[in-house]
Coordinates of C-alpha atoms in Angstrom, one line a residue:
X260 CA 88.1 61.4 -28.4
X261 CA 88.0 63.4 -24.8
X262 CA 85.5 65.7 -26.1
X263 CA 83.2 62.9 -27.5
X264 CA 83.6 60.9 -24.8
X265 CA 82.4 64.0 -22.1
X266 CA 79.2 65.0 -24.7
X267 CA 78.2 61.2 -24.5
X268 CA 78.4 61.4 -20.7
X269 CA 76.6 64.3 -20.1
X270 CA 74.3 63.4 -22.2
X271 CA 73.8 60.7 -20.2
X272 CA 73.8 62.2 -17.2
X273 CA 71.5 65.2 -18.4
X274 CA 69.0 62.6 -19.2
X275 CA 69.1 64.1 -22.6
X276 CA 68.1 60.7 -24.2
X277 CA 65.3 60.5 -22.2
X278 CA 63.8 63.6 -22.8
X279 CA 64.0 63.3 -26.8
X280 CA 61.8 60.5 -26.8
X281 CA 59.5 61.8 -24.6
X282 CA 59.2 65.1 -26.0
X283 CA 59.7 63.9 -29.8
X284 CA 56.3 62.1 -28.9
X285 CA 54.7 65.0 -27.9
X286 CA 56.0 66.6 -30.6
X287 CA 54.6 64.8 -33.2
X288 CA 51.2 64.3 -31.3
X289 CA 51.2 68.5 -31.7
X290 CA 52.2 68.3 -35.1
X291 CA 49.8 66.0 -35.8
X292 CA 46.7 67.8 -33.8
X293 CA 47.9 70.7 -36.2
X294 CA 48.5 69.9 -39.4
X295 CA 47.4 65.7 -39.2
X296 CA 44.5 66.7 -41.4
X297 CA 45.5 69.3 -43.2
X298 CA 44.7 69.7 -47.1
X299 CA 48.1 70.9 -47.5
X300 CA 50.0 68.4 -45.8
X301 CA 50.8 65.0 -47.3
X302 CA 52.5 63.5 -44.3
X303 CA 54.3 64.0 -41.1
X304 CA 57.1 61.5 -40.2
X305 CA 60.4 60.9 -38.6
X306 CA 62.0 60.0 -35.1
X307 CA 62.6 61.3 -31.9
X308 CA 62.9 65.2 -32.3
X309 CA 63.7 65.3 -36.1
X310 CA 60.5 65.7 -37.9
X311 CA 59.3 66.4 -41.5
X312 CA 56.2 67.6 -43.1
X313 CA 55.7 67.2 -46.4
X314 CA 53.5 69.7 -48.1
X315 CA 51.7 69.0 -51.3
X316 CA 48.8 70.6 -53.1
X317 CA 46.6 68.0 -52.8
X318 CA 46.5 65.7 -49.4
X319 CA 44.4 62.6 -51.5
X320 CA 46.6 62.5 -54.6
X321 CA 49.9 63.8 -52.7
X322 CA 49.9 66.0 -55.6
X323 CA 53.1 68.5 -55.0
X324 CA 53.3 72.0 -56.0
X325 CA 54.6 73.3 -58.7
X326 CA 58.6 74.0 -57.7
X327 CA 57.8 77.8 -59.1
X328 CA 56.2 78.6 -56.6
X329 CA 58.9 78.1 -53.2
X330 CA 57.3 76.8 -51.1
X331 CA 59.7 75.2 -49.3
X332 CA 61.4 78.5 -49.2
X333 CA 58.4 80.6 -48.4
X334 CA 57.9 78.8 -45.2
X335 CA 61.3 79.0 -44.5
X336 CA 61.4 82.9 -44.6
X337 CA 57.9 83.2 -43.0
X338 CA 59.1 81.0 -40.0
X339 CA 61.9 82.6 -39.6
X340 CA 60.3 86.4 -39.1
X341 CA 58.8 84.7 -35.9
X342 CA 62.1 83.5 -34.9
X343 CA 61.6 79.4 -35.8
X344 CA 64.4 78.1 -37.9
X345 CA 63.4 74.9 -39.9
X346 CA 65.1 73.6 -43.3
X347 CA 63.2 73.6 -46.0
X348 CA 63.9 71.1 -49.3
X349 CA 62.5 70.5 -52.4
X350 CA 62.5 67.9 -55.3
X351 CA 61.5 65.4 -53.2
X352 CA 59.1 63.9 -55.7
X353 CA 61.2 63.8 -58.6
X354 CA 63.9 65.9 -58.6
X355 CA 62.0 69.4 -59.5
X356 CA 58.8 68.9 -57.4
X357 CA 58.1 68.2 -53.8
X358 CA 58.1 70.4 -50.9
X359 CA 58.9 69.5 -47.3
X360 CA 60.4 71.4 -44.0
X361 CA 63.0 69.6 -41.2
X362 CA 62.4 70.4 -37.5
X363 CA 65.0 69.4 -35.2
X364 CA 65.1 71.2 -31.9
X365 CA 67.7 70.8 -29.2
X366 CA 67.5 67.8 -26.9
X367 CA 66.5 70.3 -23.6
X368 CA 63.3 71.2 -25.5
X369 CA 60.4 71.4 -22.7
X370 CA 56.5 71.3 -23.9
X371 CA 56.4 74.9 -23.6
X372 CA 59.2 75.3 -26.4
X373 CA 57.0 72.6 -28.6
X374 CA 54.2 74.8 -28.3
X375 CA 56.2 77.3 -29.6
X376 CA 57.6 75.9 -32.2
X377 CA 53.8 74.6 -33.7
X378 CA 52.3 77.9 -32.8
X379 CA 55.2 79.4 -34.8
X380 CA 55.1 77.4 -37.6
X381 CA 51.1 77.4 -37.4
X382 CA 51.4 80.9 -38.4
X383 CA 54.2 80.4 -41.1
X384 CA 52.4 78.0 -42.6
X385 CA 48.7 80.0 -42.8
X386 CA 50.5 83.0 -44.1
X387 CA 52.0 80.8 -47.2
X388 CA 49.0 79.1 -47.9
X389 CA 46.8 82.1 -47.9
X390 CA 49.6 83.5 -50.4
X391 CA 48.9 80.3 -52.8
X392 CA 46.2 80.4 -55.2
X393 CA 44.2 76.8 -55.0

């Protein structure tokens, strides 16, 4: 109980609360600015700092990919060779089908780390997609 009790204070005192909702809006205003109208992404949700995209074949029908191809995975690995670490999952839609990634960075993250982490998974995401025959 100590130890709980001293992480809730200094996140208090750190102003760590503070600073997830302030940069988890930012956050999703850049995620949105980059991939809000993107034919590959079906939707961009969540709270504070912990974000999903979920990434379909077609944005209008929300169509997902087939689950042969990874692509859950293959962002996963491409994000990682830039040194971004985000979770990927699939089956979303039914069990077999659906892709989406998790983002969930620390609660110091500044706007410089957010850029980052888009520009990062900007250039995850191209490579992928460019892999994926439409």
């Amino acid at each position: 109980c100590a130890a709980a009790l001293a992480l809730q204070r200094a996140i208090v005192s750190r102003g760590l609360l503070e600073n997830v909702v302030t940069q988890g809006e930012a956050l999703s205003n850049a995620l949105n600015e980059r991939f809000g109208n993107h034919h590959n992404i079906g939707d961009i949700r969540g709270r504070g700092l912990f974000r999903g995209l979920e990434i379909v074949a077609d944005r209008a029908t929300r169509e997902p990919f087939s689950a042969d191809l990874g692509i859950a995975g293959k962002l996963k690995k491409a994000a990682f060779a830039r040194g971004l670490i985000c979770y990927p999952d699939n089956g979303t839609m039914d069990g077999d089908r659906g892709d989406h990634i998790l983002l969930a960075p620390p609660f110091i993250i500044d706007a410089d780390g957010l850029g980052e982490i888009v520009d990062k998974l900007g250039a995850a995401f191209d490579e992928v997609m460019s892999g994926i025959a439409e």
